[in-house]
Amino acid sequence: MSLAGQKHPRDDLDQLEETMIGLYDLYSGDLSEKMLSYASIDDLCNFDTLSKKFQALAESRWRELVYEEIGMKNGKADWVKYKSFLREPISVELVDEADYGYGCSFAGTVYVATNGSIVVMVSDDNDEDELSDRKYPSSDNEVICARDGYSLNFSRLVSSPIKSWMLAICGRIGSEIIITSNSREVAAIRGNDTQILRRETQHQMYLNGISLLGCETHLIICIGNCLTLYRVETDTASADLLSFKKSIVASGKNGPQSTDEVSISWCSDKSSFVYCRGTELSIWSLDVANDTLDLVKLIDYDEDLQIVSIALGDDYIIGSSTLRDIHVWDSSTGEKLPHVLCDIEEEDDRLSPDYIIRPLQLWCHGHILISSSHLGNKLCIWNVKSGDLLKEHSLNLDELPDGNDLTGLAFLPHLNGFLLVTSFLTTFISFPTNKRQESMAKSMKRREERIKRVLLFGFGDASTSDSDSW
């Protein structure tokens, strides 16, 4: 039976526009798989009908529907991405010791940063007695590991002139500058070139490290209640990697105060960022052409609420608090939404003691938030507009407090997945939106399992095959 000549009246499509998102779920889900294997005549008819309606809906209307539903702006592509977060992911445990050349007690990282092209991570070990046994350039400090952002293959090891706690990446792709900081110092590294950007006195220490934000053209450093702006140096004759531009007051509170957690985070396109200190939230825009930072919005919130990590979405500011819950503000009006997000019970006996509050790792796109958990063993998918917990994904980690704390989370857009780091484990969680991303994730998994077998049993080839390089 041929369906090629059938026509569907425009009125029928108009009435069904509100359900097109649901129709697309069928179009891209089980029905298409069934058609390739054992489709009946009814299946083929349904598939053909849905296909015509799906294709007839204008891209502009798709954008409207998807934005209304989940706050994302790229229509069909963002709807596919959103639905992928609700499916079971592909989990790949990266075998760090195979790259570094030392035992598993030193594997894993504490913090992670990426520009999409490369990923940099910091070793959590600083035992100087073990330095002579390590297989990387001599250094008295922690080593920085760089991986390829497309395949997560090990790339190189970078020695830092300072002890490394926080990380950021500046500069163009292929000419990246790695920025690292600790409680007193900030340094820039590119190849064999280094530059000490800041060195505070012994009395000006930032217990959690000096916060950093990097992009292709600029670096932003949080020092006390100030934001300090540097520009990536493009003059080849200059001896510096970055040049100082200006420092501006970002908070009404003066000086470093150990009781005030400082958190800073880019929006998705790195044109603006959110800054949080004490009981103040502020949104700033970066003017690349004029090397300036401009205040967009200032928000004061409840003095009893202490935010320890922050994220900036397209429409909302999301903050993780010391009360072990997540709070949401409208970024346009500054109004706080009435609901709070929490995936645990208040008296859950699996929680760490009250004096140990771990900042949650947060990533937001549209109305969809992906966060870590205070139990340490799962990712949570939220709709921040409605306050609904949409999905929980187990990370195959031991629960806290005996398990490992998730200390870093980085989104890799080319793979549509997240690199998660704990003190002793690095895991890639893939949410493929197409066959290519699925194939890449499965290839990584085979590669890492092959390396692990070589380490455990001492035979086989741990090298990367051509199929593992993308």
Short mmCIF file of C-alpha atoms in Angstrom, two decimals, residues 152-369:
data_model
loop_
_atom_site.label_atom_id
_atom_site.label_comp_id
_atom_site.label_asym_id
_atom_site.label_seq_id
_atom_site.Cartn_x
_atom_site.Cartn_y
_atom_site.Cartn_z
CA LEU A 152 39.19 11.81 26.18
CA ASN A 153 42.49 10.22 25.15
CA PHE A 154 45.41 11.21 27.34
CA SER A 155 47.28 14.12 25.72
CA ARG A 156 50.09 15.35 27.95
CA LEU A 157 51.24 16.16 31.48
CA VAL A 158 51.90 19.77 32.45
CA SER A 159 54.13 20.83 35.34
CA SER A 160 52.88 23.81 37.28
CA PRO A 161 55.04 26.49 38.95
CA ILE A 162 52.63 26.53 41.89
CA LYS A 163 50.49 24.04 43.79
CA SER A 164 47.30 23.66 41.80
CA TRP A 165 43.82 23.72 43.32
CA MET A 166 41.56 25.55 40.86
CA LEU A 167 41.75 25.48 37.04
CA ALA A 168 40.59 27.50 34.04
CA ILE A 169 41.45 27.65 30.32
CA CYS A 170 42.06 30.79 28.24
CA GLY A 171 43.17 31.45 24.68
CA ARG A 172 42.26 30.13 21.26
CA ILE A 173 41.82 26.43 20.55
CA GLY A 174 45.23 24.99 19.75
CA SER A 175 46.98 27.74 21.71
CA GLU A 176 45.38 27.31 25.12
CA ILE A 177 46.69 28.87 28.31
CA ILE A 178 46.09 26.78 31.43
CA ILE A 179 45.36 28.88 34.51
CA THR A 180 45.87 27.39 37.96
CA SER A 181 45.47 28.77 41.48
CA ASN A 182 45.73 27.85 45.15
CA SER A 183 45.06 29.73 48.38
CA ARG A 184 47.58 32.50 47.61
CA GLU A 185 48.80 32.28 44.01
CA VAL A 186 47.59 32.34 40.41
CA ALA A 187 49.74 31.18 37.49
CA ALA A 188 49.39 30.88 33.70
CA ILE A 189 51.02 28.08 31.68
CA ARG A 190 51.39 27.57 27.92
CA GLY A 191 54.01 25.09 26.75
CA ASN A 192 57.28 26.02 28.45
CA ASP A 193 56.11 29.56 29.20
CA THR A 194 54.74 30.49 32.63
CA GLN A 195 53.57 33.70 34.27
CA ILE A 196 52.75 34.35 37.93
CA LEU A 197 49.68 36.57 37.85
CA ARG A 198 49.04 37.00 41.56
CA ARG A 199 50.86 36.22 44.79
CA GLU A 200 49.04 37.26 47.94
CA THR A 201 50.66 37.74 51.35
CA GLN A 202 50.56 35.04 54.01
CA HIS A 203 47.75 36.93 55.74
CA GLN A 204 45.58 37.01 52.58
CA MET A 205 44.76 33.36 52.09
CA TYR A 206 41.64 31.99 50.42
CA LEU A 207 40.94 28.68 52.07
CA ASN A 208 39.10 27.14 49.12
CA GLY A 209 41.45 28.54 46.49
CA ILE A 210 41.23 31.67 44.33
CA SER A 211 38.23 31.35 42.00
CA LEU A 212 38.83 31.64 38.24
CA LEU A 213 36.88 32.03 34.99
CA GLY A 214 38.54 31.72 31.60
CA CYS A 215 37.42 32.22 27.98
CA GLU A 216 39.10 32.65 24.62
CA THR A 217 39.99 36.32 25.16
CA HIS A 218 39.99 36.97 28.93
CA LEU A 219 40.62 35.68 32.44
CA ILE A 220 38.63 36.76 35.51
CA ILE A 221 40.06 36.27 39.00
CA CYS A 222 38.14 36.69 42.27
CA ILE A 223 40.36 38.41 44.86
CA GLY A 224 38.59 39.35 48.07
CA ASN A 225 35.56 41.43 47.11
CA CYS A 226 37.04 42.34 43.72
CA LEU A 227 36.94 40.97 40.18
CA THR A 228 40.27 41.29 38.37
CA LEU A 229 40.26 41.19 34.57
CA TYR A 230 43.17 40.05 32.37
CA ARG A 231 43.30 39.89 28.57
CA VAL A 232 45.01 37.11 26.61
CA GLU A 233 48.10 38.67 25.04
CA THR A 234 48.15 38.40 21.23
CA ASP A 235 51.33 40.41 20.67
CA THR A 236 54.01 37.81 19.87
CA ALA A 237 56.69 40.24 21.04
CA SER A 238 55.23 40.35 24.56
CA ALA A 239 56.87 38.29 27.28
CA ASP A 240 53.54 37.92 29.11
CA LEU A 241 50.79 35.42 28.42
CA LEU A 242 48.10 37.72 29.85
CA SER A 243 48.00 41.44 30.55
CA PHE A 244 46.20 43.13 33.46
CA LYS A 245 43.27 45.34 32.46
CA LYS A 246 41.32 46.39 35.54
CA SER A 247 40.04 45.44 38.97
CA ILE A 248 36.54 46.40 40.14
CA VAL A 249 34.60 45.98 43.38
CA ALA A 250 32.01 43.23 42.98
CA SER A 251 30.70 42.94 46.53
CA GLY A 252 29.66 45.40 49.22
CA LYS A 253 31.68 43.42 51.75
CA ASN A 254 35.32 44.39 52.13
CA GLY A 255 38.30 42.08 52.07
CA PRO A 256 38.58 38.29 52.32
CA GLN A 257 36.35 36.78 54.99
CA SER A 258 36.74 33.09 55.70
CA THR A 259 33.04 32.80 56.55
CA ASP A 260 32.00 33.93 53.07
CA GLU A 261 32.06 31.32 50.34
CA VAL A 262 32.84 32.80 46.90
CA SER A 263 31.39 31.15 43.81
CA ILE A 264 31.51 32.26 40.19
CA SER A 265 30.16 30.66 37.00
CA TRP A 266 29.79 31.42 33.29
CA CYS A 267 26.54 31.33 31.34
CA SER A 268 26.51 28.90 28.41
CA ASP A 269 28.07 31.25 25.81
CA LYS A 270 30.53 32.90 28.24
CA SER A 271 29.21 36.38 27.52
CA SER A 272 28.12 36.89 31.14
CA PHE A 273 28.61 35.27 34.53
CA VAL A 274 27.17 35.11 38.02
CA TYR A 275 29.15 36.03 41.14
CA CYS A 276 28.12 35.07 44.67
CA ARG A 277 29.66 36.17 47.97
CA GLY A 278 28.06 36.34 51.36
CA THR A 279 24.41 37.22 50.84
CA GLU A 280 24.92 38.94 47.48
CA LEU A 281 24.31 37.62 43.99
CA SER A 282 25.29 39.63 40.94
CA ILE A 283 25.25 39.09 37.19
CA TRP A 284 28.02 40.65 35.11
CA SER A 285 28.58 40.94 31.35
CA LEU A 286 31.98 40.81 29.66
CA ASP A 287 32.61 43.46 27.00
CA VAL A 288 35.33 41.80 24.95
CA ALA A 289 36.04 44.78 22.68
CA ASN A 290 36.50 47.30 25.49
CA ASP A 291 37.99 45.01 28.16
CA THR A 292 35.32 45.89 30.71
CA LEU A 293 33.00 44.12 33.15
CA ASP A 294 29.52 45.64 33.49
CA LEU A 295 27.08 44.98 36.33
CA VAL A 296 23.76 43.69 34.93
CA LYS A 297 21.84 42.70 38.07
CA LEU A 298 22.41 42.83 41.82
CA ILE A 299 20.38 40.58 44.13
CA ASP A 300 20.37 40.52 47.93
CA TYR A 301 18.96 37.40 49.54
CA ASP A 302 18.13 36.01 52.98
CA GLU A 303 20.99 36.45 55.47
CA ASP A 304 20.30 32.98 56.89
CA LEU A 305 21.01 31.41 53.50
CA GLN A 306 24.63 30.64 52.58
CA ILE A 307 25.31 29.68 48.94
CA VAL A 308 28.41 27.57 48.32
CA SER A 309 28.15 26.87 44.58
CA ILE A 310 26.37 28.71 41.78
CA ALA A 311 25.27 28.29 38.16
CA LEU A 312 23.79 30.68 35.59
CA GLY A 313 21.20 29.39 33.13
CA ASP A 314 19.42 31.23 30.35
CA ASP A 315 16.60 32.40 32.63
CA TYR A 316 17.60 31.39 36.16
CA ILE A 317 20.35 31.55 38.77
CA ILE A 318 20.79 28.30 40.67
CA GLY A 319 22.58 28.08 44.02
CA SER A 320 23.51 25.14 46.26
CA SER A 321 23.33 26.06 49.95
CA THR A 322 24.78 24.88 53.25
CA LEU A 323 21.26 23.64 54.08
CA ARG A 324 21.79 20.86 51.51
CA ASP A 325 19.20 22.19 49.10
CA ILE A 326 19.13 24.14 45.84
CA HIS A 327 17.58 27.60 45.46
CA VAL A 328 16.46 29.29 42.24
CA TRP A 329 16.20 32.98 41.28
CA ASP A 330 14.73 34.56 38.15
CA SER A 331 17.75 36.19 36.51
CA SER A 332 15.67 38.99 34.93
CA THR A 333 13.67 40.12 37.96
CA GLY A 334 15.89 38.86 40.77
CA GLU A 335 12.89 37.26 42.44
CA LYS A 336 13.44 33.99 44.29
CA LEU A 337 11.23 31.11 43.19
CA PRO A 338 9.09 29.67 46.01
CA HIS A 339 10.25 26.07 45.65
CA VAL A 340 13.59 24.56 46.67
CA LEU A 341 15.16 21.47 45.10
CA CYS A 342 16.28 18.65 47.35
CA ASP A 343 16.81 14.95 46.59
CA ILE A 344 17.35 13.85 50.22
CA GLU A 345 15.40 13.66 53.45
CA GLU A 346 16.34 16.18 56.13
CA GLU A 347 17.21 13.48 58.68
CA ASP A 348 18.77 11.00 56.22
CA ASP A 349 21.29 8.99 58.28
CA ARG A 350 23.45 8.47 55.16
CA LEU A 351 24.46 12.13 55.11
CA SER A 352 27.81 13.45 56.26
CA PRO A 353 27.94 15.27 59.62
CA ASP A 354 26.43 18.77 59.62
CA TYR A 355 29.85 20.41 59.77
CA ILE A 356 30.81 18.82 56.41
CA ILE A 357 28.88 20.55 53.65
CA ARG A 358 30.03 19.65 50.15
CA PRO A 359 29.16 22.12 47.37
CA LEU A 360 27.03 20.48 44.71
CA GLN A 361 28.26 20.44 41.12
CA LEU A 362 25.75 22.26 38.89
CA TRP A 363 25.16 22.58 35.13
CA CYS A 364 22.11 24.32 33.65
CA HIS A 365 20.69 24.62 30.13
CA GLY A 366 17.30 26.24 29.68
CA HIS A 367 15.07 25.03 32.53
CA ILE A 368 17.03 21.77 32.87
CA LEU A 369 19.52 21.46 35.71
#
